[in-house]
Amino acid sequence: MSILKISHPAGRRTRVVILTILIALLLITIYAMGIFIPDEAAAGSFLEAGQPPSWKHPFGTDMLGRDLLARTLKGMAVSMTIGIAASAVSAVIAVITGIAAAAGSRYLDASIGWLIDLVMSIPHTILVILISFAMGRGLKGLLIGIAATHWCSLARLIRGEVLQLRSRQYVAVSRRLGRSGGWILIHHLLPHLLPQLLTGLILMFPHAILHEASVSFLGFGLPPEQPAIGIILSESMRYLSTGMWWSAVLPGLVLVLIVLLIDRLGEQLRLILDPGSAQE
Amino acid sequence: MALEAKNIFFRYRNKKPWILEDCTLRVEKGERLALFAPSGYGKTTLAMLLAGYLKPIKGQILLEDKPLPQKGICPVQLICQHPENAINPRWRLRRVLEEAGGIREDMLDAFGIETAWLSRFPRELSGGELQRFCVARAISSDADYLICDEISTMLDVITQAQIWNVILNEAEKHNTAVIAVTHNRHLAAKIAERTVELPDL
């Protein structure tokens, strides 16, 4: 193995890049399928209610006779939108507040610290429900609710990281070479924050989806006719005792698969971007 | 035209003993000075104070009778003892040189920097190779005063000679003052016109 590595130094990088592109393509395909599947495909027919998986319905049908594969894919698209958008917005909030806390005045740092404590002291679910309700529920309310509650721990992490980076010698050198604070932030600090940011984003993604599911389950999120993965799972709970295992297991597996894929995507991106492995 | 430290006092924490107490030093432009002291006497601290990395608790650092400029390229540049700390580990080395304003071919040749190194990351080069980049960076910023804080301690003798030759050549050309902080008396005798013992200041 070690001989192979030495004799093909470029091969590993190419393989990582190809894997990254493949995973990204797969995620995009699932997303596109969810969006382009017509609503009729997920429409129900009581003649086919509660069928186990078959060639016609690979994921079976639910108690209303709706095809679960079509519903899962459509639900996945909605959940991915919420997951990606909410965690991206959350991450941006975290970066801005984290940097502001580390680089700003002591009062700013204290007030951001206080705000983080405040948001973290309230259980997420309750806060998401409150914000989502105040913002008019539905997709928009949920997005704002989840984005506004998930930035805290990442913001703390970034604050600590920036404090540490600011005291590095190369930052001091850069300042003596006449570079401005903004230039140093963009060129010296942000590249170091990228791994934290990627990992934070990826860890936030399943969190966001699960919050979406739980809030929808409680009736404060998405309307019940919308096929979101959380709604499918919570509906399936009602029929699990009648032996309809497929309505919970298969959509659940797809959710796990998507989360794993995004996790792998993050890991591959880190391999490409990190100087420790970039040229291996 | 001089860089001056006027009666400076410095300590890292309140209530700790002074590291530098009533320390005065004057370096003329174009002068070559060697700074001597045993370990722990504040050589590096004095170097950092002179280059504006630290501020004295009492006293003043004056450049041509004015305080050091806070904005823009500082005319006093410090080259540190540990090059691996002074270079961003996420930057390819090309950017390190570009940060100080462009890559000069003659400089690369003089320091023996190979073109292939420019596209590498710092962790792929040795300490001596990185130190050449730090020195090249400080010189290309067109500083009037170069403070070299034990820059050649980790280098082999040939590389040491090579780097010091380039520094002295460049200093001659641009009338740059060189302040060499060192343990090595032979090196000091070779490069400096004047030698100062830190405990005497």
Coordinates of C-alpha atoms in Angstrom, one line a residue:
Chain A
M1 CA 0.0 0.0 0.0
S2 CA 2.8 2.4 0.9
I3 CA 4.6 1.6 -2.3
L4 CA 1.4 2.4 -4.2
K5 CA 1.1 5.8 -2.4
I6 CA 4.6 6.8 -3.3
S7 CA 4.4 5.8 -6.9
H8 CA 1.1 7.5 -7.6
P9 CA 1.2 10.8 -5.6
A10 CA -1.4 12.4 -7.8
G11 CA -3.8 9.4 -7.8
R12 CA -5.1 9.9 -4.3
R13 CA -6.1 13.6 -4.8
T14 CA -7.8 12.7 -8.1
R15 CA -9.7 10.0 -6.3
V16 CA -10.8 12.3 -3.5
V17 CA -12.0 14.9 -6.1
I18 CA -13.9 12.3 -8.0
L19 CA -15.6 11.0 -4.9
T20 CA -16.6 14.5 -3.9
I21 CA -18.1 15.2 -7.3
L22 CA -20.0 11.8 -7.2
I23 CA -21.4 12.5 -3.7
A24 CA -22.5 16.0 -4.7
L25 CA -24.1 14.7 -7.9
L26 CA -26.0 12.0 -5.9
L27 CA -27.3 14.6 -3.5
I28 CA -28.3 16.9 -6.3
T29 CA -30.1 14.0 -8.1
I30 CA -32.1 13.1 -5.0
Y31 CA -33.0 16.8 -4.6
A32 CA -34.0 17.2 -8.2
M33 CA -36.1 14.0 -8.2
G34 CA -37.9 15.3 -5.2
I35 CA -38.7 18.6 -6.9
F36 CA -39.6 17.2 -10.4
I37 CA -41.8 14.3 -9.3
P38 CA -45.3 15.4 -10.1
D39 CA -47.8 15.7 -7.2
E40 CA -50.0 13.0 -8.8
A41 CA -47.3 10.4 -8.2
A42 CA -47.7 11.0 -4.5
A43 CA -51.4 11.2 -4.6
G44 CA -53.3 8.5 -2.8
S45 CA -55.6 5.7 -3.9
F46 CA -57.5 3.8 -1.1
L47 CA -57.5 0.7 -3.2
E48 CA -53.7 0.5 -2.6
A49 CA -53.7 1.5 1.1
G50 CA -51.1 -0.1 3.4
Q51 CA -49.3 -2.2 0.8
P52 CA -45.8 -3.6 1.6
P53 CA -42.9 -2.9 -0.7
S54 CA -43.4 -4.3 -4.2
W55 CA -42.0 -3.6 -7.7
K56 CA -44.8 -1.1 -8.3
H57 CA -44.3 0.7 -5.0
P58 CA -40.6 0.0 -3.9
F59 CA -41.2 1.7 -0.5
G60 CA -44.8 0.4 -0.2
T61 CA -47.8 2.7 0.4
D62 CA -49.2 4.4 3.5
M63 CA -52.7 4.1 5.0
L64 CA -54.0 6.6 2.5
G65 CA -52.6 4.7 -0.4
R66 CA -49.9 7.2 -1.2
D67 CA -46.7 5.9 -2.8
L68 CA -44.0 6.2 -0.1
L69 CA -41.0 6.4 -2.5
A70 CA -42.4 9.4 -4.2
R71 CA -43.4 10.9 -0.9
T72 CA -40.1 10.2 0.7
L73 CA -38.2 11.8 -2.2
K74 CA -40.5 14.9 -2.2
G75 CA -40.2 15.1 1.5
M76 CA -36.4 14.7 1.3
A77 CA -36.3 17.7 -1.1
V78 CA -38.3 19.8 1.4
S79 CA -36.2 18.7 4.4
M80 CA -32.9 19.2 2.5
T81 CA -34.0 22.7 1.6
I82 CA -34.8 23.4 5.3
G83 CA -31.7 21.7 6.5
I84 CA -29.2 23.3 4.1
A85 CA -30.8 26.8 4.2
A86 CA -31.3 26.9 8.0
S87 CA -27.8 25.6 8.8
A88 CA -26.2 27.9 6.2
V89 CA -28.0 31.0 7.6
S90 CA -27.1 29.7 11.1
A91 CA -23.4 29.3 10.2
V92 CA -23.3 32.9 8.7
I93 CA -24.8 34.3 11.9
A94 CA -22.3 32.2 14.0
V95 CA -19.3 33.5 12.0
I96 CA -20.4 37.2 12.2
T97 CA -21.2 37.1 15.9
G98 CA -18.2 35.0 16.7
I99 CA -15.8 37.3 15.0
A100 CA -17.5 40.4 16.3
A101 CA -17.3 39.0 19.9
A102 CA -13.6 38.2 19.5
A103 CA -12.5 41.3 17.6
G104 CA -14.9 43.9 19.0
S105 CA -14.9 45.8 22.3
R106 CA -15.3 44.1 25.6
Y107 CA -18.9 45.3 25.9
L108 CA -19.8 43.8 22.6
D109 CA -18.1 40.5 23.6
A110 CA -20.1 40.5 26.9
S111 CA -23.4 41.2 25.2
I112 CA -22.9 38.6 22.6
G113 CA -21.9 36.1 25.3
W114 CA -25.1 37.1 27.2
L115 CA -27.2 36.6 24.1
I116 CA -25.7 33.1 23.5
D117 CA -26.4 32.1 27.1
L118 CA -30.0 33.4 26.7
V119 CA -30.7 31.4 23.5
M120 CA -29.0 28.3 24.8
S121 CA -30.9 28.4 28.1
I122 CA -34.3 28.0 26.4
P123 CA -35.0 24.5 25.1
H124 CA -34.5 24.6 21.3
T125 CA -37.9 23.0 20.5
I126 CA -39.8 25.6 22.5
L127 CA -37.8 28.5 21.0
V128 CA -38.3 27.1 17.4
I129 CA -42.0 26.8 18.0
L130 CA -42.3 30.4 19.4
I131 CA -40.3 31.9 16.6
S132 CA -41.9 29.8 13.9
F133 CA -45.3 30.7 15.2
A134 CA -44.5 34.4 15.4
M135 CA -43.2 34.3 11.8
G136 CA -46.3 32.9 10.4
R137 CA -45.5 29.1 10.5
G138 CA -45.0 27.1 7.3
L139 CA -41.7 26.8 5.5
K140 CA -40.6 30.4 6.2
G141 CA -41.4 30.3 9.9
L142 CA -39.6 27.1 10.4
L143 CA -36.5 28.3 8.5
I144 CA -36.2 31.4 10.6
G145 CA -36.9 29.5 13.8
I146 CA -34.3 26.9 13.2
A147 CA -31.7 29.4 11.8
A148 CA -32.2 31.7 14.8
T149 CA -31.6 28.9 17.4
H150 CA -28.7 26.9 16.0
W151 CA -25.8 29.3 15.7
C152 CA -24.8 29.6 19.4
S153 CA -22.3 26.8 19.9
L154 CA -20.6 27.4 16.6
A155 CA -20.4 31.1 17.4
R156 CA -18.6 30.3 20.7
L157 CA -16.2 28.0 18.9
I158 CA -15.4 30.6 16.3
R159 CA -14.9 33.3 19.0
G160 CA -12.3 31.1 20.7
E161 CA -10.6 30.3 17.4
V162 CA -10.4 33.9 16.3
L163 CA -9.0 35.0 19.8
Q164 CA -6.3 32.3 19.4
L165 CA -5.5 33.2 15.7
R166 CA -5.3 36.9 16.4
S167 CA -2.3 36.3 18.7
R168 CA -0.4 34.4 16.1
Q169 CA 2.9 35.8 15.0
Y170 CA 2.1 35.8 11.3
V171 CA -0.9 38.0 12.0
A172 CA 1.3 40.5 13.9
V173 CA 3.8 40.4 11.0
S174 CA 1.0 41.0 8.5
R175 CA -0.1 44.1 10.5
R176 CA 3.5 45.4 10.5
L177 CA 3.6 44.9 6.7
G178 CA 0.7 47.4 6.5
R179 CA -2.2 45.1 6.1
S180 CA -5.6 46.3 7.4
G181 CA -7.8 44.5 9.9
G182 CA -10.3 43.6 7.2
W183 CA -7.6 42.2 4.9
I184 CA -6.1 40.1 7.7
L185 CA -9.6 38.8 8.6
I186 CA -10.3 37.7 5.0
H187 CA -6.9 36.3 4.1
H188 CA -5.5 35.1 7.4
L189 CA -8.4 34.2 9.7
L190 CA -11.2 33.0 7.5
P191 CA -9.2 30.2 5.8
H192 CA -8.5 28.9 9.3
L193 CA -12.2 29.0 10.3
L194 CA -13.3 27.0 7.2
P195 CA -12.8 23.5 8.7
Q196 CA -14.8 24.5 11.8
L197 CA -17.4 26.1 9.6
L198 CA -17.8 23.0 7.4
T199 CA -17.9 20.6 10.3
G200 CA -20.4 22.9 12.1
L201 CA -22.6 23.1 9.0
I202 CA -22.6 19.4 8.6
L203 CA -23.4 18.7 12.2
M204 CA -26.2 21.2 12.1
F205 CA -27.8 19.7 9.1
P206 CA -29.4 16.6 10.7
H207 CA -30.2 18.7 13.8
A208 CA -32.2 21.1 11.6
I209 CA -34.0 18.3 9.8
L210 CA -34.9 16.6 13.1
H211 CA -36.1 19.9 14.6
E212 CA -38.2 20.5 11.5
A213 CA -39.7 17.0 12.0
S214 CA -40.4 17.4 15.7
V215 CA -42.0 20.8 15.3
S216 CA -44.1 19.7 12.4
F217 CA -45.1 16.6 14.4
L218 CA -46.4 18.9 17.2
G219 CA -48.4 20.8 14.6
F220 CA -46.5 24.1 14.7
G221 CA -44.4 23.6 11.5
L222 CA -45.3 22.5 8.1
P223 CA -48.9 21.8 7.1
P224 CA -49.7 18.0 7.3
E225 CA -50.4 17.6 3.6
Q226 CA -46.8 18.7 2.8
P227 CA -44.6 15.6 2.4
A228 CA -41.7 16.4 4.7
I229 CA -39.6 13.6 6.1
G230 CA -40.6 14.4 9.7
I231 CA -44.3 14.2 8.8
I232 CA -43.9 10.9 7.1
L233 CA -42.0 9.5 10.1
S234 CA -44.5 10.8 12.6
E235 CA -47.4 9.5 10.6
S236 CA -45.8 6.1 10.3
M237 CA -45.5 5.9 14.1
R238 CA -49.3 5.6 14.3
Y239 CA -49.4 2.5 12.1
L240 CA -46.2 0.8 13.3
S241 CA -48.1 -1.4 15.7
T242 CA -50.2 -2.8 12.8
G243 CA -47.0 -4.2 11.2
M244 CA -46.4 -1.5 8.6
W245 CA -42.6 -1.5 9.2
W246 CA -41.8 -0.2 5.8
S247 CA -43.4 3.2 6.3
A248 CA -40.9 4.0 9.0
V249 CA -37.8 2.0 8.1
L250 CA -37.4 2.9 4.5
P251 CA -37.9 6.7 4.7
G252 CA -35.8 6.7 7.9
L253 CA -33.0 4.9 6.0
V254 CA -33.1 7.5 3.3
L255 CA -32.7 10.2 5.9
V256 CA -29.7 8.4 7.5
L257 CA -28.2 7.9 4.0
I258 CA -28.5 11.6 3.1
V259 CA -27.0 12.7 6.4
L260 CA -24.1 10.2 5.9
L261 CA -23.6 11.4 2.4
I262 CA -23.4 15.0 3.5
D263 CA -21.0 14.0 6.3
R264 CA -18.8 12.3 3.7
L265 CA -19.0 15.3 1.4
G266 CA -17.7 17.5 4.3
E267 CA -14.9 15.1 5.1
Q268 CA -13.8 15.0 1.4
L269 CA -13.9 18.8 1.1
R270 CA -11.8 19.0 4.2
L271 CA -9.2 16.6 2.7
I272 CA -9.0 18.8 -0.4
L273 CA -8.8 22.1 1.4
D274 CA -6.5 21.3 4.4
P275 CA -2.8 21.9 3.8
G276 CA -2.1 18.8 5.9
S277 CA -3.5 16.6 3.2
A278 CA -4.0 18.8 0.2
Q279 CA -0.9 17.6 -1.7
E280 CA -1.0 13.9 -0.7
Chain B
M1 CA 17.9 59.7 11.1
A2 CA 17.9 57.1 13.9
L3 CA 15.8 54.5 15.7
E4 CA 15.8 55.2 19.4
A5 CA 14.6 53.5 22.5
K6 CA 14.4 56.2 25.2
N7 CA 14.4 55.1 28.8
I8 CA 12.0 52.2 28.2
F9 CA 10.6 50.0 31.0
F10 CA 8.8 46.8 30.2
R11 CA 7.3 43.8 32.0
Y12 CA 4.8 41.3 30.8
R13 CA 2.6 41.4 33.9
N14 CA 2.0 43.9 36.7
K15 CA 3.9 43.3 39.9
K16 CA 6.4 41.0 38.1
P17 CA 10.0 42.3 38.1
W18 CA 11.0 44.5 35.2
I19 CA 12.5 42.7 32.2
L20 CA 13.8 45.9 30.7
E21 CA 14.5 48.7 33.2
D22 CA 15.4 52.2 32.0
C23 CA 16.9 50.9 28.7
T24 CA 18.2 53.3 26.1
L25 CA 19.5 52.4 22.7
R26 CA 20.2 54.4 19.6
V27 CA 20.7 52.9 16.1
E28 CA 21.7 55.2 13.2
K29 CA 20.4 54.5 9.7
G30 CA 22.7 52.3 7.8
E31 CA 24.5 51.1 11.0
R32 CA 25.2 47.4 11.7
L33 CA 24.7 46.6 15.4
A34 CA 24.9 43.3 17.3
L35 CA 22.9 42.9 20.5
F36 CA 24.3 40.5 23.1
A37 CA 22.9 39.0 26.3
P38 CA 22.6 35.7 28.0
S39 CA 19.3 33.8 27.8
G40 CA 16.3 35.4 29.6
Y41 CA 17.7 39.0 29.6
G42 CA 15.1 40.3 27.3
K43 CA 16.8 40.3 23.9
T44 CA 13.6 39.2 22.1
T45 CA 11.5 41.5 24.2
L46 CA 13.7 44.5 23.2
A47 CA 13.5 43.4 19.5
M48 CA 9.7 43.2 19.7
L49 CA 9.5 46.6 21.4
L50 CA 11.8 48.2 18.7
A51 CA 9.7 46.8 15.9
G52 CA 6.4 47.9 17.5
Y53 CA 5.1 44.4 18.3
L54 CA 4.9 45.4 22.0
K55 CA 4.5 48.8 23.6
P56 CA 6.8 49.9 26.4
I57 CA 5.1 50.5 29.8
K58 CA 7.2 53.6 30.3
G59 CA 9.5 55.4 27.9
Q60 CA 9.3 55.8 24.1
I61 CA 10.4 54.2 20.9
L62 CA 11.2 56.9 18.4
L63 CA 11.8 56.7 14.7
E64 CA 13.3 60.0 13.5
D65 CA 12.1 61.7 16.7
K66 CA 8.5 60.5 16.0
P67 CA 6.7 57.5 17.5
L68 CA 6.5 54.4 15.3
P69 CA 3.7 54.6 12.7
Q70 CA 0.7 52.5 13.5
K71 CA -0.7 52.3 10.0
G72 CA 1.0 51.4 6.7
I73 CA 4.2 49.4 6.2
C74 CA 6.3 49.7 9.2
P75 CA 9.9 50.9 8.4
V76 CA 11.2 48.7 11.2
Q77 CA 10.8 45.0 10.3
L78 CA 11.5 42.1 12.7
I79 CA 12.6 38.7 11.5
C80 CA 11.7 36.1 14.1
Q81 CA 13.6 33.3 15.6
H82 CA 11.0 30.6 14.6
P83 CA 10.0 31.0 11.0
E84 CA 7.3 28.3 11.3
N85 CA 5.3 30.7 13.6
A86 CA 5.8 33.7 11.4
I87 CA 4.2 32.1 8.3
N88 CA 0.5 31.2 7.9
P89 CA 0.4 27.4 7.7
R90 CA -2.5 27.6 5.2
W91 CA -0.8 29.8 2.7
R92 CA 1.3 28.6 -0.2
L93 CA 4.7 30.2 0.1
R94 CA 4.1 32.3 -3.1
R95 CA 1.5 34.3 -1.1
V96 CA 4.0 34.9 1.8
L97 CA 6.3 36.8 -0.5
E98 CA 3.4 38.5 -2.3
E99 CA 2.2 39.8 1.1
A100 CA 5.3 42.1 1.3
G101 CA 4.8 43.3 -2.2
G102 CA 5.8 41.0 -5.0
I103 CA 8.4 38.4 -5.8
R104 CA 11.8 39.5 -7.0
E105 CA 13.7 37.0 -9.1
D106 CA 17.1 38.2 -8.0
M107 CA 16.1 37.8 -4.4
L108 CA 15.0 34.2 -5.0
D109 CA 18.3 33.4 -6.6
A110 CA 20.3 35.1 -3.9
F111 CA 18.5 33.2 -1.1
G112 CA 18.6 29.9 -3.1
I113 CA 14.8 29.7 -3.1
E114 CA 13.7 27.2 -5.7
T115 CA 10.7 28.1 -7.9
A116 CA 9.1 24.8 -7.0
W117 CA 9.0 25.8 -3.3
L118 CA 6.6 28.7 -4.1
S119 CA 3.7 26.4 -4.7
R120 CA 4.3 24.4 -1.5
F121 CA 2.8 24.7 1.9
P122 CA 5.0 25.7 4.9
R123 CA 4.9 22.3 6.5
E124 CA 6.5 20.8 3.4
L125 CA 9.7 22.9 3.9
S126 CA 12.3 22.8 6.6
G127 CA 13.0 25.5 9.1
G128 CA 16.0 26.8 7.3
E129 CA 14.1 27.0 4.0
L130 CA 11.2 28.8 5.7
Q131 CA 13.6 31.3 7.3
R132 CA 14.8 32.3 3.8
F133 CA 11.2 33.3 3.0
C134 CA 10.9 35.3 6.2
V135 CA 14.1 37.2 5.5
A136 CA 13.1 37.7 1.8
R137 CA 9.7 39.0 3.0
A138 CA 11.2 41.5 5.4
I139 CA 13.7 42.7 2.9
S140 CA 11.2 43.1 0.1
S141 CA 9.1 45.4 2.3
D142 CA 11.9 48.0 1.8
A143 CA 12.4 48.5 5.5
D144 CA 14.9 51.0 6.8
Y145 CA 15.7 49.0 9.9
L146 CA 15.9 45.2 9.9
I147 CA 15.9 43.5 13.3
C148 CA 17.2 39.9 13.1
D149 CA 16.2 38.0 16.2
E150 CA 18.5 35.0 16.2
I151 CA 17.5 34.3 12.7
S152 CA 20.3 31.9 11.9
T153 CA 20.4 29.8 15.0
M154 CA 18.8 26.8 13.4
L155 CA 20.7 27.0 10.1
D156 CA 23.7 25.1 9.1
V157 CA 26.9 27.1 8.6
I158 CA 26.8 27.3 4.8
T159 CA 23.2 28.5 4.8
Q160 CA 24.0 30.9 7.6
A161 CA 26.8 32.5 5.6
Q162 CA 24.6 32.6 2.5
I163 CA 21.7 34.3 4.2
W164 CA 23.9 36.9 6.0
N165 CA 25.7 37.7 2.8
V166 CA 22.4 38.5 1.1
I167 CA 21.2 40.6 4.1
L168 CA 24.4 42.6 4.3
N169 CA 24.5 43.1 0.5
E170 CA 20.9 44.4 0.5
A171 CA 21.5 46.5 3.5
E172 CA 24.5 48.1 1.9
K173 CA 22.6 48.8 -1.3
H174 CA 19.6 50.5 0.4
N175 CA 21.5 51.9 3.4
T176 CA 19.4 49.8 5.8
A177 CA 20.3 49.4 9.4
V178 CA 20.7 45.9 10.7
I179 CA 20.3 45.0 14.3
A180 CA 21.4 41.4 14.9
V181 CA 20.3 39.7 18.1
T182 CA 22.6 36.8 18.6
H183 CA 24.4 34.4 20.9
N184 CA 27.3 33.8 18.5
R185 CA 30.2 36.2 19.2
H186 CA 32.0 35.1 16.0
L187 CA 29.0 35.9 13.9
A188 CA 28.7 39.3 15.7
A189 CA 32.3 40.1 15.0
K190 CA 31.8 39.2 11.3
I191 CA 28.7 41.3 10.6
A192 CA 28.5 44.1 13.1
E193 CA 30.3 47.4 13.4
R194 CA 29.2 47.9 17.0
T195 CA 28.3 45.4 19.7
V196 CA 26.1 46.2 22.6
E197 CA 25.7 44.0 25.8
L198 CA 22.1 44.2 26.9
P199 CA 22.8 44.1 30.7
D200 CA 24.8 47.3 30.2
L201 CA 21.9 49.3 28.7

